[in-house]
Short mmCIF file of C-alpha atoms and ligand atoms in Angstrom, two decimals:
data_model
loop_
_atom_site.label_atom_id
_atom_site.label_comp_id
_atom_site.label_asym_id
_atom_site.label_seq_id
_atom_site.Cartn_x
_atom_site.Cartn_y
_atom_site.Cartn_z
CA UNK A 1 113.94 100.05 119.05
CA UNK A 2 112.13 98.81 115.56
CA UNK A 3 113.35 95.44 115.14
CA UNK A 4 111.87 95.55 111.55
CA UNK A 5 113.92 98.66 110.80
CA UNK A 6 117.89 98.09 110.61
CA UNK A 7 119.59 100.89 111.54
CA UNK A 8 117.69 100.56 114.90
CA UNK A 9 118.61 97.00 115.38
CA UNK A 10 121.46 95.35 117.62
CA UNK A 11 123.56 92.35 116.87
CA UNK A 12 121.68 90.46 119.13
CA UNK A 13 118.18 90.72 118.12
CA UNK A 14 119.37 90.66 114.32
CA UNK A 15 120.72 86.95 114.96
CA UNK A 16 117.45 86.07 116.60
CA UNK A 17 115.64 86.00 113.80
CA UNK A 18 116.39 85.10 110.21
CA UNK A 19 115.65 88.30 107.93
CA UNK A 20 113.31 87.01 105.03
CA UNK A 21 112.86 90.28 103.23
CA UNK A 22 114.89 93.31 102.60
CA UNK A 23 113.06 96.56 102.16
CA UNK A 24 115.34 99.35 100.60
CA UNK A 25 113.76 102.52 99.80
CA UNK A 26 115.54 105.08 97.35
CA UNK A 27 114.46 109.10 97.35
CA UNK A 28 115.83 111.95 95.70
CA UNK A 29 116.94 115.47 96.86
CA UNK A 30 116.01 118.32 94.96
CA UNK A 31 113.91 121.46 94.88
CA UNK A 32 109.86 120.93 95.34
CA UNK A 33 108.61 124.28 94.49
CA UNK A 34 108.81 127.15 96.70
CA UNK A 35 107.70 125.59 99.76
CA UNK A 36 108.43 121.62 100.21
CA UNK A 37 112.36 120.50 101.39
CA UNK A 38 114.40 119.12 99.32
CA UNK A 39 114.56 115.93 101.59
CA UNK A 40 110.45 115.61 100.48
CA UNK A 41 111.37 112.45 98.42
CA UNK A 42 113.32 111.12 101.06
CA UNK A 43 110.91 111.88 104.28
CA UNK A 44 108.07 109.86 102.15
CA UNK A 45 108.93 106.71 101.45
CA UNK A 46 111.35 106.72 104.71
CA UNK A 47 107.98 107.02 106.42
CA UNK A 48 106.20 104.86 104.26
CA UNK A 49 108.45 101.70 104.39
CA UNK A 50 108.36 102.50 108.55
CA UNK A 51 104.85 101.85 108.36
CA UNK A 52 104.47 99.33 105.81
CA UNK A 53 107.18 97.63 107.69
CA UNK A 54 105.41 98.01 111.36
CA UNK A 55 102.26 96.97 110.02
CA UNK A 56 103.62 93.66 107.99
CA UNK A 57 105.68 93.11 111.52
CA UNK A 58 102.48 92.61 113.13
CA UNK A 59 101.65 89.74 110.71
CA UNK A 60 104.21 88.05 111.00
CA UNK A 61 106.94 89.25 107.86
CA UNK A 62 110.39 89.18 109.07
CA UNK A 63 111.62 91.84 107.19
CA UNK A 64 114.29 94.59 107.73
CA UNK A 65 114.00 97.99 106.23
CA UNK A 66 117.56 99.13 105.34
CA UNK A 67 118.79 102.53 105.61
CA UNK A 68 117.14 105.65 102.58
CA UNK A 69 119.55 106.63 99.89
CA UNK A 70 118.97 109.90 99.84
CA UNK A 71 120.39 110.79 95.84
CA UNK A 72 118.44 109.94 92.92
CA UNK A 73 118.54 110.45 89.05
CA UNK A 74 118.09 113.91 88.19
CA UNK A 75 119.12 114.03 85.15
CA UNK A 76 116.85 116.69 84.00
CA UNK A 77 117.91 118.84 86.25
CA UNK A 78 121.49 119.68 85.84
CA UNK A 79 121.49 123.65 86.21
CA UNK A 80 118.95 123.72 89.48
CA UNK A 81 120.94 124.52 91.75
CA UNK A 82 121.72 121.45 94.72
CA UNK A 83 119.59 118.77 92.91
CA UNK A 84 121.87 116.34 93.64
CA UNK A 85 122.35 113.49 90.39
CA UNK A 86 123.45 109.96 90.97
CA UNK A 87 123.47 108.26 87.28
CA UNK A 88 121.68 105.31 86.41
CA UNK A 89 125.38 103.54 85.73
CA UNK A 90 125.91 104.24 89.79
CA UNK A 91 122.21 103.08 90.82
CA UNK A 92 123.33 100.06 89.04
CA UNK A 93 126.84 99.78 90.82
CA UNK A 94 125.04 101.06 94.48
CA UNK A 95 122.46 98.16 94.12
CA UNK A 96 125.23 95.23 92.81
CA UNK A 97 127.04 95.86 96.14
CA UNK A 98 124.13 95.57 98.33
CA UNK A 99 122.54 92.68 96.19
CA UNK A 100 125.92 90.58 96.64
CA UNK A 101 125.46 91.29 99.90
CA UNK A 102 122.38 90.13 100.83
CA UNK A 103 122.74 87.17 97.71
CA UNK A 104 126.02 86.09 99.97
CA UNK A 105 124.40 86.15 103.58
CA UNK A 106 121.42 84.03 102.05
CA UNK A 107 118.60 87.02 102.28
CA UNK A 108 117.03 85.72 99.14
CA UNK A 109 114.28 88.86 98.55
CA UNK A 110 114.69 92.10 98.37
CA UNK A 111 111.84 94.99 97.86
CA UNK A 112 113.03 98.46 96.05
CA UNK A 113 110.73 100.87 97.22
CA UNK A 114 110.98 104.04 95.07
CA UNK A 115 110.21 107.65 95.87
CA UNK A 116 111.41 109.53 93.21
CA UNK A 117 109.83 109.64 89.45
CA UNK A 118 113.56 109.77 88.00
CA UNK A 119 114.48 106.39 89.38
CA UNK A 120 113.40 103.82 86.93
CA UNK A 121 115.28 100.31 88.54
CA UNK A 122 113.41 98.10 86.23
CA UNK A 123 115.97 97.47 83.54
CA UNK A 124 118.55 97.23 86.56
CA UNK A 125 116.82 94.89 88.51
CA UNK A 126 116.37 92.77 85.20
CA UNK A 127 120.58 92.81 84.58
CA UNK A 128 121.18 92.12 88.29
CA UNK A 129 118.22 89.42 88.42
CA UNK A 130 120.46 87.43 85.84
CA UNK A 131 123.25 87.54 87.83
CA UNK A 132 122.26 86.47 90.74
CA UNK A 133 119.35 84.25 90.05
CA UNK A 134 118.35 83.21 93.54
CA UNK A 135 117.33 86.47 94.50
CA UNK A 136 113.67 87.59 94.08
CA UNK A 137 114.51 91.22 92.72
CA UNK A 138 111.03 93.29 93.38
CA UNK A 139 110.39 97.43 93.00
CA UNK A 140 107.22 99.62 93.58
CA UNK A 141 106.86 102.90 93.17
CA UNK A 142 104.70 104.73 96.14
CA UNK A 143 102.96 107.22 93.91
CA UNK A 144 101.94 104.02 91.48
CA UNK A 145 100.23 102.10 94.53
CA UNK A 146 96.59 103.46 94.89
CA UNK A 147 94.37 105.56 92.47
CA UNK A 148 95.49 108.94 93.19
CA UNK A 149 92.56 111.03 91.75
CA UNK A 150 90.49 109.05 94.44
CA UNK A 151 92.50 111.37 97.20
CA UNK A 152 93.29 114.37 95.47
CA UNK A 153 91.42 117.24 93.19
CA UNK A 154 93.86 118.54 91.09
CA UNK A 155 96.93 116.30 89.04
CA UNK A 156 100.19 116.55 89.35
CA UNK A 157 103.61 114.72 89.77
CA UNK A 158 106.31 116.96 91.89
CA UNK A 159 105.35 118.81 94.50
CA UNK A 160 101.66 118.75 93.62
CA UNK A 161 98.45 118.15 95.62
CA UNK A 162 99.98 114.80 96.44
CA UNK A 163 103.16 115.65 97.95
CA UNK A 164 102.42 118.81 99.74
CA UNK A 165 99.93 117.15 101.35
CA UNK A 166 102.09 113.76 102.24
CA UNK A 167 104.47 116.27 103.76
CA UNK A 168 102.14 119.02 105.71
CA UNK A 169 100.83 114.91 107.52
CA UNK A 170 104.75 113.40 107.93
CA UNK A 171 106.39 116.61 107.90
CA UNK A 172 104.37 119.70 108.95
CA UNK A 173 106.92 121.97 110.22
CA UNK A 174 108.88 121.78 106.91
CA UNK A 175 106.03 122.77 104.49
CA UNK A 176 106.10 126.80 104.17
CA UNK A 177 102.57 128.73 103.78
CA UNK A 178 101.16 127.89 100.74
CA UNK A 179 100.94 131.85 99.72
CA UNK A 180 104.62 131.38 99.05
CA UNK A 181 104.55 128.15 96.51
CA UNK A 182 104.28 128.91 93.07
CA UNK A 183 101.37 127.27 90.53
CA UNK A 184 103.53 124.32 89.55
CA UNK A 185 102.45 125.17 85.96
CA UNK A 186 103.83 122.41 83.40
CA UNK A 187 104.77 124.17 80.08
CA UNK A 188 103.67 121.04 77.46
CA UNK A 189 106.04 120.17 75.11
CA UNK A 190 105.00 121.35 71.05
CA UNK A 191 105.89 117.31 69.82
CA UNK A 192 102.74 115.98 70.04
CA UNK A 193 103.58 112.27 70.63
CA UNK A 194 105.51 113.38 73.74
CA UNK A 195 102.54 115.86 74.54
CA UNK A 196 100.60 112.72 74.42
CA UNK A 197 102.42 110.56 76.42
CA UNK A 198 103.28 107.91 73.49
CA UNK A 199 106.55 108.91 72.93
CA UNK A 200 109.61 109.83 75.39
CA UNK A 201 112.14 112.60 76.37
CA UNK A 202 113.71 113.29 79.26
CA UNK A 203 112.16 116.93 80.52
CA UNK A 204 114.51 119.91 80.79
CA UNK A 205 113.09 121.16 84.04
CA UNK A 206 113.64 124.59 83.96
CA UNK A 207 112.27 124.96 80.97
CA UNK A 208 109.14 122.88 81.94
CA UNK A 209 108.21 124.80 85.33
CA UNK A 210 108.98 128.04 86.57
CA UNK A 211 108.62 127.21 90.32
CA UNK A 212 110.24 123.45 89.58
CA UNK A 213 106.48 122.11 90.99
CA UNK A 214 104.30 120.33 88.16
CA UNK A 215 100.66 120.13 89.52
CA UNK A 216 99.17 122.63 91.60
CA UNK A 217 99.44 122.20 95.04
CA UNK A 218 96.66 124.87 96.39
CA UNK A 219 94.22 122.50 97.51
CA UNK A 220 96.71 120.24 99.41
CA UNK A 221 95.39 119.27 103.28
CA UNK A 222 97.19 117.02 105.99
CA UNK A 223 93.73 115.47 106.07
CA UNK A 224 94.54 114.13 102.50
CA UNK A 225 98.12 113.20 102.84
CA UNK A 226 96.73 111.02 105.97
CA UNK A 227 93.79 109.17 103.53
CA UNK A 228 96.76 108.78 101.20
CA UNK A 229 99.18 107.44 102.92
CA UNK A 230 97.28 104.68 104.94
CA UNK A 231 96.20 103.46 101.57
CA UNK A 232 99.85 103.06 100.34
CA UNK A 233 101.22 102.21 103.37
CA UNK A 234 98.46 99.27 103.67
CA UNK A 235 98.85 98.12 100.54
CA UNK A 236 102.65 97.98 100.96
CA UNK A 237 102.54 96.01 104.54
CA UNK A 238 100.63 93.23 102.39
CA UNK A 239 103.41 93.07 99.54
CA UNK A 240 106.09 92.71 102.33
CA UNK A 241 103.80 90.37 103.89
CA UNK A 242 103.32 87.78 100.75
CA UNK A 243 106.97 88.25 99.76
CA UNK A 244 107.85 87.47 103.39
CA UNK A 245 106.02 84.55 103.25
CA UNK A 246 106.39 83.58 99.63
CA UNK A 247 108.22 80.43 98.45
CA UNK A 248 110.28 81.33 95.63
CA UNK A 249 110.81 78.51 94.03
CA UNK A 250 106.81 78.03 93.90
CA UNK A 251 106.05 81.36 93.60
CA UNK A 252 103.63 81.22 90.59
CA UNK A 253 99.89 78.76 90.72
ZN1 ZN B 301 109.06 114.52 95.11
#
């Protein structure tokens, strides 16, 4: 048993120590290209918080990692098929329950950690931060934590260089010979503030990728996906850590 992770826990050792901290992570399922799962989202940042989690444990944050939800926005990807779509509006309802929750029980802090570039919990975290104005309401996305062009060659954001190697380290027996993935070419869109980044639409998906990968993920290793993730996963155990530990009331110097 994991007493930092929840679903692992009894009764017993739950009431033996107060839970500071709770650690929710949120994933996706959908296609990754010809040769990731569609649980890649979900194996990530399960594994991640794990670690994180283990690692803050050491130190001393008494935190409890709740179970994955598995569904995320996907949106942009209404016609491939068994890309499963939860809509912001449900996010929003999902995370009220389990905020009331842990509001009610007197688990003041709660980390959102995010595997999946559809999620966006910022603008939900601000509505539910005003109701419920003791909690300390914080999200991180794992693919935002470290520099990834210090790990990785080529760039990418769905089953790129990133996540095929993540997965071929967590996940090895999942990730199909990389002869059968496509090139996770991204068609650019012909608006050139979008093109640029400055302005915003959500991307149709089949009409921005053949293979539904964006970044190539040819040069992917398990060596890399290890570098990668002990980065992340370090950085992580010390945000659990100083939220652990954190007084929020005198949270700012
Ligand atoms: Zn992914």
């Amino acid at each position: 048993m994991r007493p930092y992770i929840l679903s692992e826990s009894n009764w017993k050792s739950v009431k033996q120590e107060k839970t500071e901290v709770a650690v929710l992570t949120w994933g996706a399922t959908e296609a990754h290209n010809y040769h990731l799962p569609y649980g890649t989202d979900n194996y990530q940042i399960e594994a991640i918080a794990a670690e994180a989690g283990k690692i803050a444990s050491k130190k001393g944050a008494k935190l409890k990692v709740l179970p994955n939800i598995p569904f995320g926005v996907n949106t942009g990807q209404a016609d491939i098929e068994l890309d499963m779509n939860l809509n912001p509006s449900t996010q929003f309802a999902i995370l009220s329950d389990i905020i009331e929750v842990l509001n009610r029980q007197g688990i003041y802090k709660l980390i959102l950690l995010n595997g999946h570039g559809g999620n966006n919990f910022k603008p939900i975290l601000r509505e539910l931060g005003l109701k419920y104005p003791k909690m300390l309401l914080v999200t991180s996305n794992f693919f935002d934590v470290v520099d990834k062009s210090q790990f990785f060659e080529e760039e990418g954001d769905h089953a790129d260089e990133m996540e095929t190697s993540l997965v071929m380290y967590l996940k090895p027996e999942l990730v199909s010979d990389l002869k059968e993935a496509g090139n996770g070419k991204e068609n650019k869109s012909r608006i050139t503030g979008i093109r640029e980044g400055w302005a915003w639409a959500e991307r149709q998906w089949s009409m921005v990728t053949e293979d539904t990968g964006i970044g190539n993920p040819r040069k992917a290793t398990k060596e890399k996906g290890e570098g990668f993730f002990k980065a992340v996963t370090e950085k992580l155990a010390n945000l659990i850590l100083e939220i652990s530990e954190v007084d929020i009331k005198n949270r700012y110097e």
